[in-house]
mmCIF file of C-alpha atoms in Angstrom:
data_model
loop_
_atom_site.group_PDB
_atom_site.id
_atom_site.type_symbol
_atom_site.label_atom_id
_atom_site.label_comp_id
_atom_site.label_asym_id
_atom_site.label_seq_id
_atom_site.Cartn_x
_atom_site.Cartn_y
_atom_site.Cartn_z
ATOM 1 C CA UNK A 1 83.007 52.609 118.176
ATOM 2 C CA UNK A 2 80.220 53.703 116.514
ATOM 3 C CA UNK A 3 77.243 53.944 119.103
ATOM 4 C CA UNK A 4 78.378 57.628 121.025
ATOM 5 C CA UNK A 5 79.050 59.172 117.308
ATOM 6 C CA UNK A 6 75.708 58.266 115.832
ATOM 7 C CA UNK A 7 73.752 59.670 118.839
ATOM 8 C CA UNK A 8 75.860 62.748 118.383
ATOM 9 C CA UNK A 9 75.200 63.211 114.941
ATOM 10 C CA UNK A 10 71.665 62.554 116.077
ATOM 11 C CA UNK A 11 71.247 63.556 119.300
ATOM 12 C CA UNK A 12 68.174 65.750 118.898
ATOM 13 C CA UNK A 13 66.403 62.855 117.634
ATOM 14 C CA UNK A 14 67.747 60.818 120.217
ATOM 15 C CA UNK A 15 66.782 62.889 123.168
ATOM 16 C CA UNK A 16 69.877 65.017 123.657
ATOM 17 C CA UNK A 17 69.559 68.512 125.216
ATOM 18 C CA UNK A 18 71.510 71.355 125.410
ATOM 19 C CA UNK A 19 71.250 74.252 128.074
ATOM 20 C CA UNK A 20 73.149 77.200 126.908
ATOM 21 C CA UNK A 21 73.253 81.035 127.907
ATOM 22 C CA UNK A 22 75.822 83.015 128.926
ATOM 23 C CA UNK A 23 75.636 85.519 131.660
ATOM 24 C CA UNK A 24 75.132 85.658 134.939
ATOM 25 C CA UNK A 25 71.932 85.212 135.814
ATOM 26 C CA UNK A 26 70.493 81.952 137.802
ATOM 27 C CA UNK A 27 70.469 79.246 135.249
ATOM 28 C CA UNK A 28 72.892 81.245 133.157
ATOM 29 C CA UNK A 29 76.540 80.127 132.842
ATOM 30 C CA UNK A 30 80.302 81.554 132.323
ATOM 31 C CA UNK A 31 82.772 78.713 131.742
ATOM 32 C CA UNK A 32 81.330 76.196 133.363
ATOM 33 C CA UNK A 33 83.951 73.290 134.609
ATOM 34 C CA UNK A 34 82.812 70.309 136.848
ATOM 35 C CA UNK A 35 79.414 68.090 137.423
ATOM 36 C CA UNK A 36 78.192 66.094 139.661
ATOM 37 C CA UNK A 37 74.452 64.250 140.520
ATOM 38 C CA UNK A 38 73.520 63.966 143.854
ATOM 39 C CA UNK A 39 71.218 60.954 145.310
ATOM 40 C CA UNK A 40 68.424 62.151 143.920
ATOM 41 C CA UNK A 41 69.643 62.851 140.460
ATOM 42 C CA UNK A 42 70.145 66.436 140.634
ATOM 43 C CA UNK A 43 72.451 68.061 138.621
ATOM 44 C CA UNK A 44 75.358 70.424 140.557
ATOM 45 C CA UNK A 45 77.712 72.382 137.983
ATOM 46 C CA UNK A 46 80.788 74.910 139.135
ATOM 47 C CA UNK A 47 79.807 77.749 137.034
ATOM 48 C CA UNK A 48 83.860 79.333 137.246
ATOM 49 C CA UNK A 49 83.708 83.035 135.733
ATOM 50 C CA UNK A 50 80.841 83.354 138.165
ATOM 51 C CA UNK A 51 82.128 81.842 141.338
ATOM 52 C CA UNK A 52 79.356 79.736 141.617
ATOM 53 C CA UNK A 53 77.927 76.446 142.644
ATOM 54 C CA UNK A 54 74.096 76.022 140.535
ATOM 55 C CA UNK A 55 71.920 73.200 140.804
ATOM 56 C CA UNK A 56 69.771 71.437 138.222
ATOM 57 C CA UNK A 57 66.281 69.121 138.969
ATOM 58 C CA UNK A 58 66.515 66.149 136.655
ATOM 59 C CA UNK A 59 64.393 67.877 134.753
ATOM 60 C CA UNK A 60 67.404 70.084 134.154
ATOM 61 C CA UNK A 61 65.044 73.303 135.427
ATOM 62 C CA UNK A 62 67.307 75.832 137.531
ATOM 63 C CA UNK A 63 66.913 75.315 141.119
ATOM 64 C CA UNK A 64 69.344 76.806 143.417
ATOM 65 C CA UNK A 65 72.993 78.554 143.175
ATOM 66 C CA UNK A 66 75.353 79.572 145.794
ATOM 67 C CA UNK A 67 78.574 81.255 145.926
ATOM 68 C CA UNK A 68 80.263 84.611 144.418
ATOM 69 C CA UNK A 69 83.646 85.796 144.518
ATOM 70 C CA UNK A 70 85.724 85.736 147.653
ATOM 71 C CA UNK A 71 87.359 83.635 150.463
ATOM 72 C CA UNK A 72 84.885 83.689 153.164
ATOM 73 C CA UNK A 73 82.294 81.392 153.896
ATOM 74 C CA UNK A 74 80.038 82.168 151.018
ATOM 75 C CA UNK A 75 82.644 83.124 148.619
ATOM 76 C CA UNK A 76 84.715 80.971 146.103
ATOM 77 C CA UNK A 77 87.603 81.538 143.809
ATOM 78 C CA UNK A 78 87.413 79.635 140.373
ATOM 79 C CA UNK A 79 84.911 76.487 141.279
ATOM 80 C CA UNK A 80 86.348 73.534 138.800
ATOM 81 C CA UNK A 81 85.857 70.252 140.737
ATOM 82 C CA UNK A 82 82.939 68.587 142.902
ATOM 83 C CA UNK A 83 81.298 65.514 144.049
ATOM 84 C CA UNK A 84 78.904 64.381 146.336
ATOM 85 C CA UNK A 85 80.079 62.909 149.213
ATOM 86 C CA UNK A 86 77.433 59.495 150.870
ATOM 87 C CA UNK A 87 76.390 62.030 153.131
ATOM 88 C CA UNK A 88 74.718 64.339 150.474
ATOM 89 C CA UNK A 89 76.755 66.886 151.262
ATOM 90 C CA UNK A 90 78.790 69.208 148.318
ATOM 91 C CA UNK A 91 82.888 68.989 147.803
ATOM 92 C CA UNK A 92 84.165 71.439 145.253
ATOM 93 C CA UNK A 93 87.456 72.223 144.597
ATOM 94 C CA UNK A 94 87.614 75.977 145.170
ATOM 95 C CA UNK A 95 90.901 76.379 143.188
ATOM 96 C CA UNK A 96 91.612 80.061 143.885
ATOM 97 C CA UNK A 97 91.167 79.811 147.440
ATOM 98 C CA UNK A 98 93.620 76.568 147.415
ATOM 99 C CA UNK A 99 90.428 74.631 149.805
ATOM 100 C CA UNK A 100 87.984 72.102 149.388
ATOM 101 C CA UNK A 101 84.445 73.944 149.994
ATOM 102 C CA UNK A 102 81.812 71.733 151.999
ATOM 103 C CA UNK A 103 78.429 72.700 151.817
ATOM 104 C CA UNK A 104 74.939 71.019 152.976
ATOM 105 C CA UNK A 105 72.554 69.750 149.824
ATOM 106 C CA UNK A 106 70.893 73.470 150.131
ATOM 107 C CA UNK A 107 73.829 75.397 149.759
ATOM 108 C CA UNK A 108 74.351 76.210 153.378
ATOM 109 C CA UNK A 109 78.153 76.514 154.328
ATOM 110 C CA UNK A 110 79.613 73.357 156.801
ATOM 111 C CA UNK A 111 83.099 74.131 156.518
ATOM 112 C CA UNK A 112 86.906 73.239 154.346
ATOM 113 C CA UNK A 113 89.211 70.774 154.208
ATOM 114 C CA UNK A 114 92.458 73.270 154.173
ATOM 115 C CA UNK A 115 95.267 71.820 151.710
ATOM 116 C CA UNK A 116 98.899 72.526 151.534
ATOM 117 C CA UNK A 117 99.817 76.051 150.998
ATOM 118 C CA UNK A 118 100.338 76.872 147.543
ATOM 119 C CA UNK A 119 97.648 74.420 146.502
ATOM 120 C CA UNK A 120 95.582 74.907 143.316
ATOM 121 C CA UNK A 121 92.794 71.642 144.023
ATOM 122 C CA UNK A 122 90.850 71.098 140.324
ATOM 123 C CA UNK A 123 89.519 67.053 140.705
ATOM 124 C CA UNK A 124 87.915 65.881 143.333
ATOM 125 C CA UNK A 125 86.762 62.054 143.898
ATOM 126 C CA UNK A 126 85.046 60.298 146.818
ATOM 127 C CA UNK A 127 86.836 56.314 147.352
ATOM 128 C CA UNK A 128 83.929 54.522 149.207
ATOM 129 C CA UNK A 129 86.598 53.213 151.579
ATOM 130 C CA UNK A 130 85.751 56.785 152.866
ATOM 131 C CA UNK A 131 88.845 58.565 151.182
ATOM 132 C CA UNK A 132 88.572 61.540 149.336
ATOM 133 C CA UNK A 133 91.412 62.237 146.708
ATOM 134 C CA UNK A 134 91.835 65.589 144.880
ATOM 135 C CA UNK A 135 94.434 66.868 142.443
ATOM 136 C CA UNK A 136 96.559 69.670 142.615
ATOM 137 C CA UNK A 137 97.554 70.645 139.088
ATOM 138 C CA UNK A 138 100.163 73.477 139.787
ATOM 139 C CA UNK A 139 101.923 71.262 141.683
ATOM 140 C CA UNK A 140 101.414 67.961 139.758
ATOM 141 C CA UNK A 141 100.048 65.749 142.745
ATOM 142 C CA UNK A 142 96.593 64.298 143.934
ATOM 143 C CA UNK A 143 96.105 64.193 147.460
ATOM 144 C CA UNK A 144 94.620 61.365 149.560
ATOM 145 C CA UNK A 145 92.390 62.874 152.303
ATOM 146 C CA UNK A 146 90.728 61.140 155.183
ATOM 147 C CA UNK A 147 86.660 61.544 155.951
ATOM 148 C CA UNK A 148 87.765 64.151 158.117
ATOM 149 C CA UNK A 149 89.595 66.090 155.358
ATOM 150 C CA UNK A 150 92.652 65.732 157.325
ATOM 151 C CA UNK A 151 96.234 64.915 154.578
ATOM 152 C CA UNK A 152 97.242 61.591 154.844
ATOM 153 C CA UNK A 153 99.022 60.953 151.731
ATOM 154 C CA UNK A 154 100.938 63.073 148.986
ATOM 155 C CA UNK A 155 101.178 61.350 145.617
ATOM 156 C CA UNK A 156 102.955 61.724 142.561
ATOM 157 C CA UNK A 157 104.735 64.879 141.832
ATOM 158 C CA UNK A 158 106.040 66.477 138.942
ATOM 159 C CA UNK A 159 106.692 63.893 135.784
ATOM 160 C CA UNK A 160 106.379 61.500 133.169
ATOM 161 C CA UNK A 161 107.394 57.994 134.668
ATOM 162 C CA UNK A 162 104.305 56.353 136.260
ATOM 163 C CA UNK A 163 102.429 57.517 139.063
ATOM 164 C CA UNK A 164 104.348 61.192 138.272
ATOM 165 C CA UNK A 165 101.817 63.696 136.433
ATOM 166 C CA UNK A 166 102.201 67.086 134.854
ATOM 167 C CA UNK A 167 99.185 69.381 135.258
ATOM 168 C CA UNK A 168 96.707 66.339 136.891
ATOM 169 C CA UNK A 169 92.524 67.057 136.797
ATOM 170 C CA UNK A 170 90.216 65.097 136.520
ATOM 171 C CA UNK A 171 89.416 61.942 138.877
ATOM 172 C CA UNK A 172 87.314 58.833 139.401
ATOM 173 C CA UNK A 173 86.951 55.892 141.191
ATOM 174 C CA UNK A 174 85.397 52.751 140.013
ATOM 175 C CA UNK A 175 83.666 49.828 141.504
ATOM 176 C CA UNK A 176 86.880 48.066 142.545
ATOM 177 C CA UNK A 177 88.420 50.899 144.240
ATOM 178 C CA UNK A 178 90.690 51.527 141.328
ATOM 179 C CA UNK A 179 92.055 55.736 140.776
ATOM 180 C CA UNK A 180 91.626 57.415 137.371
ATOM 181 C CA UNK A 181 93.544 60.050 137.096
ATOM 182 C CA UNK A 182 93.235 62.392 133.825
ATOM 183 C CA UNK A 183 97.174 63.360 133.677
ATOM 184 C CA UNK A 184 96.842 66.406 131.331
ATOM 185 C CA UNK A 185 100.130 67.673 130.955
ATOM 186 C CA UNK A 186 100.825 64.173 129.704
ATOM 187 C CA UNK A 187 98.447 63.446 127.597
ATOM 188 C CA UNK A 188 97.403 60.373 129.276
ATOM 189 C CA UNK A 189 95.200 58.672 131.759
ATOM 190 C CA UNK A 190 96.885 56.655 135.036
ATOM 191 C CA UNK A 191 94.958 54.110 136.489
ATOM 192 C CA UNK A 192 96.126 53.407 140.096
ATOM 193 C CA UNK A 193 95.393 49.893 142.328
ATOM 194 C CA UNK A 194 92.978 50.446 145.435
ATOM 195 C CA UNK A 195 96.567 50.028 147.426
ATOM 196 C CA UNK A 196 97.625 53.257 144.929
ATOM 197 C CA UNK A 197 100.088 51.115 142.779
ATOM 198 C CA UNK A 198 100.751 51.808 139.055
ATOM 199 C CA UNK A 199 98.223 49.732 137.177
ATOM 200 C CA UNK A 200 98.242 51.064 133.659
ATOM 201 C CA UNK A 201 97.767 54.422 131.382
ATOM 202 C CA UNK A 202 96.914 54.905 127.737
ATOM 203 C CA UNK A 203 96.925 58.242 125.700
ATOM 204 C CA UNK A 204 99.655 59.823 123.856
ATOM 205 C CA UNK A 205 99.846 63.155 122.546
ATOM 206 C CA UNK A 206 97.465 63.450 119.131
ATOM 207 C CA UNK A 207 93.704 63.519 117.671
ATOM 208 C CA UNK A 208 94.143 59.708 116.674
ATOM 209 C CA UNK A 209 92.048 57.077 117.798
ATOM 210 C CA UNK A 210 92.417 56.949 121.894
ATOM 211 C CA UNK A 211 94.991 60.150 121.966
ATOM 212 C CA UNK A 212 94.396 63.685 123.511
ATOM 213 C CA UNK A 213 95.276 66.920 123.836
ATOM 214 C CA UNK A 214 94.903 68.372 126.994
ATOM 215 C CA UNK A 215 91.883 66.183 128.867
ATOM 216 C CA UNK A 216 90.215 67.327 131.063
ATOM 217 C CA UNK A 217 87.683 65.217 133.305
ATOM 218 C CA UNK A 218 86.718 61.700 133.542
ATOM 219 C CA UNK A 219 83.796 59.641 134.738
ATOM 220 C CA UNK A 220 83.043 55.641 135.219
ATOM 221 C CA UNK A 221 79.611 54.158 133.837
ATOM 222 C CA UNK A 222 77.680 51.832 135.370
ATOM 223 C CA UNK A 223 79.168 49.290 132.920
ATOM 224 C CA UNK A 224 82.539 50.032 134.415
ATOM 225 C CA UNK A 225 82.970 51.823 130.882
ATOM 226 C CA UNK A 226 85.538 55.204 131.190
ATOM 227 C CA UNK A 227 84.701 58.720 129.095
ATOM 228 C CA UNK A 228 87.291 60.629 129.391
ATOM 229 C CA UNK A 229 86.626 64.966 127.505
ATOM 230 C CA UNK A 230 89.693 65.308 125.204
ATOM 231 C CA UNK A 231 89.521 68.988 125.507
ATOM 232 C CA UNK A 232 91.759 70.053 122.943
ATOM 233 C CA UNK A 233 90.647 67.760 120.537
ATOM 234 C CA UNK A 234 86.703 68.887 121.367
ATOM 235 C CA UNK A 235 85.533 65.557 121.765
ATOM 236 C CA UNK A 236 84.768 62.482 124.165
ATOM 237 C CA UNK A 237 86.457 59.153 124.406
ATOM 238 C CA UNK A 238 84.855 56.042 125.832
ATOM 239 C CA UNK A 239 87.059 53.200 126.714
ATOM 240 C CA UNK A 240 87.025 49.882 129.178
ATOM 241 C CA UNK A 241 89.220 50.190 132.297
ATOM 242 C CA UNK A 242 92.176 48.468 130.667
ATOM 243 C CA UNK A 243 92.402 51.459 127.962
ATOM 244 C CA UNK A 244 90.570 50.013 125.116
ATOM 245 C CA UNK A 245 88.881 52.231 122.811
ATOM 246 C CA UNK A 246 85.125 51.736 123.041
ATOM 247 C CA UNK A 247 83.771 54.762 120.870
ATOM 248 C CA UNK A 248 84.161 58.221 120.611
ATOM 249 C CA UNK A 249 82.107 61.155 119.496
ATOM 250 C CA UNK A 250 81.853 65.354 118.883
ATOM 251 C CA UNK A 251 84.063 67.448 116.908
ATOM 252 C CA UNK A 252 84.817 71.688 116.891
ATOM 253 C CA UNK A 253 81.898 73.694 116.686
ATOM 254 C CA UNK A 254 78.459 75.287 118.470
ATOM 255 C CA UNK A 255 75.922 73.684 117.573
ATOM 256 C CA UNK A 256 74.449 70.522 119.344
ATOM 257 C CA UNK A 257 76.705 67.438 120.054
ATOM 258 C CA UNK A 258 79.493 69.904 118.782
ATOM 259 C CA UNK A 259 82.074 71.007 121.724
ATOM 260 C CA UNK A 260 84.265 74.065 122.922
ATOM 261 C CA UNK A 261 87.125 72.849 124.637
ATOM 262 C CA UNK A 262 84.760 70.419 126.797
ATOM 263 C CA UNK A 263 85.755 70.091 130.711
ATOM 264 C CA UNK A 264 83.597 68.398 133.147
ATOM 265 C CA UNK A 265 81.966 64.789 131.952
ATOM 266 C CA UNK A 266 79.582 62.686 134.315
ATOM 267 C CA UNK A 267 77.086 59.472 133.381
ATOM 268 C CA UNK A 268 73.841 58.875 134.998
ATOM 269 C CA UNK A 269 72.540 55.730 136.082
ATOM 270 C CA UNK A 270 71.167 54.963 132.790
ATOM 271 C CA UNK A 271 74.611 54.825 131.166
ATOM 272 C CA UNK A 272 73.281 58.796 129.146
ATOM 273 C CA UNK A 273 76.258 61.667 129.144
ATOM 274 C CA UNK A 274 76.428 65.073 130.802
ATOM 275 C CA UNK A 275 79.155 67.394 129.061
ATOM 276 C CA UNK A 276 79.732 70.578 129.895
ATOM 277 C CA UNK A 277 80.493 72.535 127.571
ATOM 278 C CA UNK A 278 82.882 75.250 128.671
ATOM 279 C CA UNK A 279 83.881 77.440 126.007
ATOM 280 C CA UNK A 280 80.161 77.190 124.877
ATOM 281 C CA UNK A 281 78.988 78.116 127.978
ATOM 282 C CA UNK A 282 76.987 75.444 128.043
ATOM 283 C CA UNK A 283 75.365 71.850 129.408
ATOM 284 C CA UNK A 284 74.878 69.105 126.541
ATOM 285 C CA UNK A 285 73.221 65.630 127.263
ATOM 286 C CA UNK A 286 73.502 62.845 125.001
ATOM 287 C CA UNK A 287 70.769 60.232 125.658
ATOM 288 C CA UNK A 288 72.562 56.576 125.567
ATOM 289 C CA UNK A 289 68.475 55.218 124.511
#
């Protein structure tokens, strides 16, 4: 448990980063919420209080941004979600507009996947069986969504028994076609079977050892490792896919490895962590080396 909290109590020596300004200007962020990497490493962030999609080289150097408020083709309402979908192309979860945005790898607009009405969309994952699953935390379902980005499949609803959520967000899939699902409102992760059966869950409300308060996102490592943000707790929690407690590391504050209600959480192919930041207004990376 002890790897993650050294490097955070370290991480400038270590090789961690952060990228932090507020405003609006390209490179510049206002509560930032999901991240992605597309195939060639790039980093893709949903900057929310400015309606935007912006895009990182590896070298995490400011590259391109699209979006700005609105429901048209180039507009978007609240940003929190996105992934890359095998194609290259860009999913985010435009929450205010109650869609799924599709755009090329430049930013060009290729169209939505239209969701029930009433929808508020905040995870998105991509199931290499060619599924795409996103939540719907106002009304406490993920939806299972077919490479077309037609509905095929409604699950959950509102609850606390298994495979019911309150508030869902964040999702992954891992090498075995197994469904994360960060179920806020519960305190608690669900991990569903690639057939979408109850498998397991761990949590509990608290800011003990593997508890939460209000998480946010979630991401697999390439060790089949899961790091879950623990938003209220300002923290990160790594565990294995059955729910055991790995490590853990961050606590309240702004400087670096320190967190502000942290939302979006991805891991690069080297097993290092993206966090972002969102109350900071900021990107942190924490170098697993």
């Amino acid at each position: 448990m002890k790897r993650y909290l050294f490097l955070l109590l370290s991480a400038a020596a270590l090789g961690g980063w952060l990228r932090a300004d507020f405003g609006d200007k390209p490179g510049d962020f206002i509560f930032p919420v999901g991240i992605a990497f597309d195939g060639s490493n790039n980093i893709l962030i949903t900057d929310l209080g400015n309606d935007r999609v912006q895009k990182l080289n590896p070298r995490q150097e400011y590259t391109a941004g699209w979006g700005r408020f609105g429901a048209d083709s180039a507009g978007l309402s609240d940003p929190c979600g996105i992934a890359v979908g095998p194609d290259g192309n860009v999913y985010v979860a435009d929450r205010g507009n109650g869609r799924i945005a599709v755009f090329g790898p430049d930013g060009k607009w290729l169209g939505q996947f239209s969701l029930p009405d009433s929808a508020a969309p905040y995870g998105i994952a991509y199931h290499h069986g060619g599924w795409w699953f996103v939540s719907d935390s106002e009304r406490d379902c993920v939806y299972k969504l077919d490479p077309e980005g037609s509905l095929r499949l409604v699950i959950g609803g509102s609850g606390s028994e298994p495979v019911r959520f309150r508030r869902p967000r964040g999702l992954a899939v891992d090498g075995e076609g197994r469904l994360f699902v960060v179920d806020s409102g519960n305190d608690r992760v669900q991990v569903l079977s690639p057939g979408l059966e109850f498998v397991t869950s761990w949590g509990g409300y608290g800011d003990g050892d593997g508890e939460f308060d209000g998480p946010s996102d979630i991401a697999v490592g390439p060790a089949g490792t899961v790091f879950v943000t623990d938003t209220g707790n300002d923290r990160f929690q790594e565990f294995d896919h059955t729910g055991a407690l790995r490590s853990m590391g961050g606590r309240s504050g702004t400087g670096e490895a320190e967190f502000l209600a942290p939302r979006g959480i991805a891991v690069d192919p080297d097993g290092s962590l993206y966090i972002v930041d969102y109350e900071n207004h900021r990107l942190q990376y924490l170098s697993a080396q």
